[in-house]
Short mmCIF file of C-alpha atoms in Angstrom, two decimals:
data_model
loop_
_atom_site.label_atom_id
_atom_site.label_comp_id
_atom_site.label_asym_id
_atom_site.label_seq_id
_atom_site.Cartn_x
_atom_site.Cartn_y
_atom_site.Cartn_z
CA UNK A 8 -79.41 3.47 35.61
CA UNK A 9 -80.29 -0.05 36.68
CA UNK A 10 -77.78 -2.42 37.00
CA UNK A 11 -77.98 -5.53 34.53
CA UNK A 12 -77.84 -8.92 36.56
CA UNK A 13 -74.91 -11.33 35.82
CA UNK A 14 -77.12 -13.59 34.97
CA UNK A 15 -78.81 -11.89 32.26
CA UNK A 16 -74.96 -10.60 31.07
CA UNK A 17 -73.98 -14.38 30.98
CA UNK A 18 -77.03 -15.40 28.95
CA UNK A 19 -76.22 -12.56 26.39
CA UNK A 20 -72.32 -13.80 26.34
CA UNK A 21 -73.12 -17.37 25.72
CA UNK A 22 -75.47 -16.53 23.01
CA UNK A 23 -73.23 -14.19 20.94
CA UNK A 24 -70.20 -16.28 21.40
CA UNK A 25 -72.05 -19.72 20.66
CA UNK A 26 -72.23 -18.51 16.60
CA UNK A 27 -68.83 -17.12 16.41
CA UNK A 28 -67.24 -20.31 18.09
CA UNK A 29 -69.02 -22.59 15.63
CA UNK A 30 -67.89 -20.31 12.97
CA UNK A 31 -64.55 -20.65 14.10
CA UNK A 32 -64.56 -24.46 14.93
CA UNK A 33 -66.75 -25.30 11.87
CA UNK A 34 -67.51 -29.21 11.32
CA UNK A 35 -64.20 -30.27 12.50
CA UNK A 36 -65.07 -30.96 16.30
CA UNK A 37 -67.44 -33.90 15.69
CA UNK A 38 -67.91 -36.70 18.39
CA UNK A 39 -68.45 -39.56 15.76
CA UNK A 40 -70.37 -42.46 17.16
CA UNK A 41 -69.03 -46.23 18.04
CA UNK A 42 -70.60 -49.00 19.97
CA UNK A 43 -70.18 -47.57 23.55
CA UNK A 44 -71.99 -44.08 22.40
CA UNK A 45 -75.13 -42.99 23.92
CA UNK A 46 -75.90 -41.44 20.44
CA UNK A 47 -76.49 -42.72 16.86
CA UNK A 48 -75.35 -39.56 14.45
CA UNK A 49 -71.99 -37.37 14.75
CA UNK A 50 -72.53 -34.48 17.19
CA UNK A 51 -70.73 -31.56 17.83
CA UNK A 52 -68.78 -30.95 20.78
CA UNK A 53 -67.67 -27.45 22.27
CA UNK A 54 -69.98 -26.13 22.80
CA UNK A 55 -69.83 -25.83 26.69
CA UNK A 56 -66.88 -23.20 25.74
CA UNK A 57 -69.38 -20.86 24.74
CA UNK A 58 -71.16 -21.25 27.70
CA UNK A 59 -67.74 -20.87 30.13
CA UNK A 60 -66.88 -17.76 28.25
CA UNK A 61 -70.72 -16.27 28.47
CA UNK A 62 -70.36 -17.02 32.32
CA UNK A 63 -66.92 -15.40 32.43
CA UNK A 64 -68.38 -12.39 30.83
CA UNK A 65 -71.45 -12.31 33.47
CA UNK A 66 -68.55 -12.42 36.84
CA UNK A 67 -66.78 -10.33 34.51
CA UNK A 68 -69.31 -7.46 34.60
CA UNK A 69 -70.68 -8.47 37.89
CA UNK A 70 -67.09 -7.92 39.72
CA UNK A 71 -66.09 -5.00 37.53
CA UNK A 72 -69.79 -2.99 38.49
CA UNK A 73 -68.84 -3.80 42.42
CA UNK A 74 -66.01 -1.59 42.22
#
């Protein structure tokens, strides 16, 4: 059986664990815009803990197959 490269692990990870954090954070993590924001409507922010934890998975697997 073929290995499955960290990368590819870490791309799965971040993509089921992006829908169950929003679930979980829901509309309450909202950056809402003043006059020094680079953006005009209230955006959610996050989301770059889905991507740590899809990563973490990917080393995860990656150190753990090493063995």
């Amino acid at each position: 059986m073929t290995p499955i490269p960290s990368g590819v692990l870490a791309l799965i990870g971040a993509t089921i664990t992006s829908p169950i954090l929003l679930r979980i954070i829901g509309g309450r993590i909202v950056d809402v815009p003043n006059e020094r924001s680079s953006h005009s409507e209230p955006t959610p922010r996050g989301g770059g803990i889905a991507i740590i934890a899809g990563v973490g998975v990917g080393l995860a697997m990656a150190h753990s197959s090493d063995s």
